[in-house]
Amino acid sequence: MNEYLKHDEWCIIEEGFNPENQRSSESIFSLGNGHIGQRANFEEQYSGDTLQGNYIAGIYYPDKTKVGWWKNGYPEYFAKVLNAPNWIGINILVGKQELDLAKVKIKNFRRVLNMKEGYLERSFYAEFSNEQAIEVTAKRFLSITQNELGCIKYQIRCVNIDDTITIEPYIDADVINEDANYNEKFWEEVDIESRPGEAYLTAKTKKLDFYVCTSMKFSIEKNNTEIKNTVKENKRKKYLSQRVSVDCKTDDVITIYKYASITHSENHDKEQLTIAAHNNLESATEKGFNQLFTEHANAWKKKWTTSDIEIEGDVAGQQGIRFNIFQLNQTYTGDDERLNIGPKGFTGEKYGGSTYWDTEAYCLPFYLRTSEQQVAKNLLLYRYRHLPKAIENAGKLGFKDGAALYPMVTMNGEECHNEWEITFEEIHRNGAIAYAIYNYTRYTGDESYIEDYGLEVLIAISRFWAQRVNFSQEKKQYVILGVTGPNEYENNVNNNWYTNTIARWCLDYTLKMITKVQTEAPEKYKKLKEKIHFNELKEAGKWTNIVDNIYIPEDEDLNIFLQQDGFLDKEIIPAENLDPEQRPINQKWSWDRILRSCYIKQADVLQGLFFFEDHYDEDTIKRNFDFYEPLTVHESSLSPCVHTILAAKLGYKEQAYELYLRTARLDLDDYNNEVNQGLHITSMAGTYLSIVEGFGGMRIKNGELHFNPFLPPQWNKYSFIVKFRGKLIKVEVTNEKTIVYNQHNEKIKVIVHGLDYSINAHESLEIR
Ligand code: BGC
C-alpha cells in the first residue's frame, strides 16, 4: 500500500513531489478520451525515473513472440499497444538552465486530476542553482468532444528572473515501448512539415503500416499579449521542435498554448492525415483553449449525470468510486465498434492494450447501465466482427466445421497470447462472450441483436463446446479435460466446474435462441442456416444430449460444487492462516507451490454462481461461498467484486463492505504494489457493480428492474443512477429508507425488496 494522495470528492490530489511516486502518479493521473490517452508525464524535461506513455486506441504492433519453449499452436506475435509519438513536450530553459524536476529545487508541487471536468493540472515553484525562480501552472485535457485533439495551457510566472526564457514545444516519434521484446523501435518517419508555430510529423508503424500524423500548433503570450518572436527549428529523425526565446523580468507571465491533433489511417485516408490534422488545429485555435475546455468540461458533466455514484459520510470511498467511473469513461466511449477495453486502458503497457474476457464478464454491465445502448452493442459487435478469426483460431487447434474459439487476448481477433495454460486452456472465455449476448439482451430487451448477429456467434461457440467435450466411458457422461478455469492458480485440470457449467449453459441457451429465432424471424433463421451450413437435426441433437449428460463435479459430503476433479485432495487451509509475509503468494512462492496449494487466485466456482445465481437456491450459494471465499487470495483485481456481490446477496454485510474496500481504492492506494505499471481498468467495472449490484442489489429478472438495497454502516447515504431501457432511474439509500426517482417522462415499474411499485414520470417514491 502507498497512501500519498489527498482525499477529495471530485479530485485526485498529490501534494509535494516525491520522485519515488512518479511512475505511480503517471498511471493514476492518466488522461484519455476513448481514442487517445496518455500517462501523466510532464511537459518539460524530466531526467528522473518515468514511463513515457502516449497511446492511440487500435494502433498496435505485432511483436514477434519470445518464449523459452515453443509449442505448436502458439501465436506468432504478442500484440502491443504502441507507445505513440509524444506531443505534450515543451522544453523550458531559464537562461541556460533547463527546467527538469529531477534537477531543480521544487516547492509547492501539486498535481490534481479533476474528474468532474476531465483535466489534469499541475503547479510548482522551481528554483535554479543561481537562485532564479519561476512558478509553473500546467493544465491539459484530451477533448471528449473532438477526439483527435489534446490541449495544453502552460503558464510560467517569473518570481525572480532577469533573463531569457526559452520555450521549445516539440513532437517526438523517436519513442520506444518498454516492453518491446527485442528492444526495437516500432515507428518509422514518413514526413515532416512545418512552419513557425506549427508542425506535422507523420510516422508509420513497422509491419502493420498504421500511419499516424502527430501535429502541434502553439502560441505564446507575454503578460496576455501574443508575441511573435523568431522561431528556431530543430529537426532530426522522427523529431521536431521549435524554439522561441523571450526576455523576462520578475512578475512577467508567459503563457504557452499548445494544441495537438492526432490523426491516423484507421480513420482517414493516409494521404489526408496532415490535412485532417491541420483542419483540426485551425478550428481548435479559432475556438481557443477556454472555449474548447468549456465544451469538454460540459460533456464530462453530462457523462456524470448518467454514471455518477454519490456516497455520503466517506470521502475516501467517494473519491475511490468516482475514480473508477472516471477511468472507465476515459477508456471507452463506445462510438467505434473496432475498439475495446484493455485491462490497463491508456495507462501503461502491461497486457498490451488487448481485449480479454474482462470486457464481457465485467465491463459490459457498466456500460449497459451508464451509457446509450449502442455503446454496449458496439462491444458485442466487436466480437461479432472477429467471428471469422475465432473460427480460424479454433481451426489452428484442430476444431472444424465452423467451431469458434475466441482468443484469450486479442487486438484484431487473432490470438496473441502465448502461455499454453492460458492460450489453449482458458477456454471459458468463449462462455463469457455468449453470456454477454444474453446479458445485453435481457438488459436492453433488444431481441433483434440475437437475430441479426448473436445467434451466429452462439452457434459457432456451441460447435466448439460440442467438439471440445468427450464422452467418458467411465463416468458415462461428457467431460471437459485439460483446462484452466478463471482461477489461474490451477492449470490443466479436468472438469473445472465453472467451465463445464458455462459450456452447458451456452449449449442450452443456443438451443433456446435457435427455437426463438426460428419462430420469430424464420426468414433470418433460414438465411443464417444456409450461410453457416447448420445441420440442425444432427448438431442441435448432439447439443441436447451434452446438456443432459455433461458431468458437473460436486462433493456430496460437503454438499458443494467441486472446483475441479480432485480439488479436495489438496490440503485445505484458509488463506487467513497464511503468514502475511508470504503474500501475495504470486510474488513469494514458486509456481509449483502455488499449483499444489488450495489457494484460489480469483472467483471461479463463485464466478459461476454470480453469473447464474437464478439457477441455484440461496443455501447452495451460501455453502459454496462459505467454502471457497476463505480459500481465495484475490490476487486478480477482478476477484473481490464478485465476492462482494455474493456476500451482499447472502446478507454478509460487513464482509461485503470489507471486500468492496479492496477494489474501490485498489489503484489509488496501490494495494498490489504495481500501480506504477498502469491502472486496473477492467476491474473498475467490477467496483461499480459492487455498489450497484452488491449494496444496491440491482438485478434484471424477466425484463424487470429489481433492487434489494442496504446501507453499509460506514456510510450515511449513497445513490446511483442507472439507465434501463432508455429510462434514467436514480436510487438513493439511507438507513431508514430507499428513494427511487423516476427521471423519465413515462411511468416506470420497479421491484424493491420483492414488492412491486410503479412511479409516475418525474416523480419519486420513498420506501421505508
Ligand atoms: C486474470 C485474468 C484476466 C487478466 C487481465 C489476470 O490476472 O487472472 O482473468 O483476464 O488478468 O485482466
Short mmCIF file of N, CA and C in Angstrom, two decimals, residues 91-97 99 128 132-136 154 156-168 220 227 229 243-249 252-254 256:
data_model
loop_
_atom_site.label_atom_id
_atom_site.label_comp_id
_atom_site.label_asym_id
_atom_site.label_seq_id
_atom_site.Cartn_x
_atom_site.Cartn_y
_atom_site.Cartn_z
N ASN A 91 10.06 21.91 -23.82
CA ASN A 91 11.29 22.14 -23.03
C ASN A 91 11.33 23.59 -22.60
N ILE A 92 11.79 23.79 -21.37
CA ILE A 92 11.90 25.16 -20.86
C ILE A 92 13.34 25.41 -20.40
N LEU A 93 13.91 26.49 -20.89
CA LEU A 93 15.25 26.90 -20.44
C LEU A 93 15.14 28.25 -19.77
N VAL A 94 15.65 28.37 -18.57
CA VAL A 94 15.69 29.67 -17.92
C VAL A 94 17.15 30.10 -17.96
N GLY A 95 17.43 31.12 -18.74
CA GLY A 95 18.83 31.41 -19.04
C GLY A 95 19.39 30.19 -19.75
N LYS A 96 20.42 29.61 -19.17
CA LYS A 96 21.00 28.41 -19.79
C LYS A 96 20.60 27.15 -19.04
N GLN A 97 19.77 27.34 -18.02
CA GLN A 97 19.45 26.17 -17.19
C GLN A 97 18.12 25.55 -17.57
N LEU A 99 14.74 23.46 -17.19
CA LEU A 99 13.75 23.11 -16.17
C LEU A 99 13.56 21.59 -16.20
N PHE A 128 16.33 27.62 -9.46
CA PHE A 128 17.53 27.13 -10.14
C PHE A 128 18.76 27.42 -9.29
N GLN A 132 17.53 31.97 -9.48
CA GLN A 132 16.39 32.40 -10.29
C GLN A 132 15.25 31.44 -10.00
N ALA A 133 14.01 31.96 -10.07
CA ALA A 133 12.88 31.08 -9.71
C ALA A 133 11.67 31.38 -10.58
N ILE A 134 10.91 30.36 -10.82
CA ILE A 134 9.66 30.53 -11.58
C ILE A 134 8.54 29.74 -10.89
N GLU A 135 7.32 30.11 -11.21
CA GLU A 135 6.16 29.32 -10.78
C GLU A 135 5.47 28.82 -12.03
N VAL A 136 5.15 27.55 -12.04
CA VAL A 136 4.54 26.97 -13.25
C VAL A 136 3.15 26.44 -12.92
N TYR A 154 0.23 26.16 -20.57
CA TYR A 154 1.41 26.05 -19.71
C TYR A 154 1.84 27.46 -19.36
N ILE A 156 4.04 30.25 -17.04
CA ILE A 156 5.24 30.47 -16.20
C ILE A 156 5.17 31.87 -15.62
N ARG A 157 5.22 31.95 -14.31
CA ARG A 157 5.30 33.28 -13.69
C ARG A 157 6.73 33.47 -13.20
N CYS A 158 7.33 34.56 -13.59
CA CYS A 158 8.72 34.78 -13.21
C CYS A 158 8.76 35.34 -11.79
N VAL A 159 9.34 34.58 -10.89
CA VAL A 159 9.36 35.02 -9.50
C VAL A 159 10.60 35.88 -9.25
N ASN A 160 11.67 35.41 -9.83
CA ASN A 160 12.92 36.13 -9.62
C ASN A 160 13.79 35.89 -10.85
N ILE A 161 13.53 36.71 -11.87
CA ILE A 161 14.20 36.45 -13.15
C ILE A 161 14.58 37.77 -13.80
N ASP A 162 15.75 37.79 -14.37
CA ASP A 162 16.09 38.85 -15.31
C ASP A 162 16.92 38.15 -16.37
N ASP A 163 16.24 37.50 -17.24
CA ASP A 163 16.96 36.60 -18.15
C ASP A 163 16.05 36.24 -19.33
N THR A 164 16.58 35.38 -20.18
CA THR A 164 15.78 34.91 -21.30
C THR A 164 15.15 33.57 -20.93
N ILE A 165 13.90 33.44 -21.24
CA ILE A 165 13.29 32.11 -21.08
C ILE A 165 13.09 31.54 -22.47
N THR A 166 13.59 30.34 -22.68
CA THR A 166 13.43 29.71 -23.99
C THR A 166 12.38 28.61 -23.89
N ILE A 167 11.47 28.66 -24.81
CA ILE A 167 10.35 27.72 -24.80
C ILE A 167 10.47 26.87 -26.06
N GLU A 168 10.42 25.58 -25.89
CA GLU A 168 10.66 24.71 -27.05
C GLU A 168 9.62 23.59 -27.14
N ILE A 220 2.34 31.85 -28.00
CA ILE A 220 2.95 32.25 -26.72
C ILE A 220 2.53 33.68 -26.40
N ILE A 227 3.07 37.05 -28.50
CA ILE A 227 4.34 37.51 -29.04
C ILE A 227 4.68 36.70 -30.29
N ASN A 229 7.88 36.21 -31.70
CA ASN A 229 9.35 36.18 -31.80
C ASN A 229 9.81 35.14 -32.83
N ARG A 243 11.99 26.54 -31.19
CA ARG A 243 12.41 27.32 -30.02
C ARG A 243 12.02 28.78 -30.15
N VAL A 244 11.53 29.31 -29.07
CA VAL A 244 11.22 30.74 -29.04
C VAL A 244 11.83 31.30 -27.75
N SER A 245 12.57 32.39 -27.89
CA SER A 245 13.18 32.96 -26.68
C SER A 245 12.48 34.27 -26.32
N VAL A 246 12.25 34.45 -25.04
CA VAL A 246 11.52 35.64 -24.58
C VAL A 246 12.32 36.27 -23.44
N ASP A 247 12.53 37.57 -23.53
CA ASP A 247 13.22 38.26 -22.42
C ASP A 247 12.24 38.47 -21.29
N CYS A 248 12.65 38.10 -20.11
CA CYS A 248 11.71 38.14 -19.00
C CYS A 248 12.28 38.85 -17.79
N LYS A 249 11.36 39.43 -17.05
CA LYS A 249 11.71 40.08 -15.78
C LYS A 249 10.73 39.56 -14.72
N ASP A 252 6.75 38.89 -14.78
CA ASP A 252 6.21 38.62 -16.11
C ASP A 252 5.52 37.25 -16.10
N VAL A 253 4.49 37.15 -16.92
CA VAL A 253 3.79 35.85 -17.02
C VAL A 253 3.82 35.41 -18.48
N ILE A 254 4.38 34.26 -18.69
CA ILE A 254 4.44 33.70 -20.05
C ILE A 254 3.41 32.57 -20.13
N ILE A 256 1.87 29.56 -22.61
CA ILE A 256 2.02 28.81 -23.86
C ILE A 256 0.73 28.00 -24.06
#
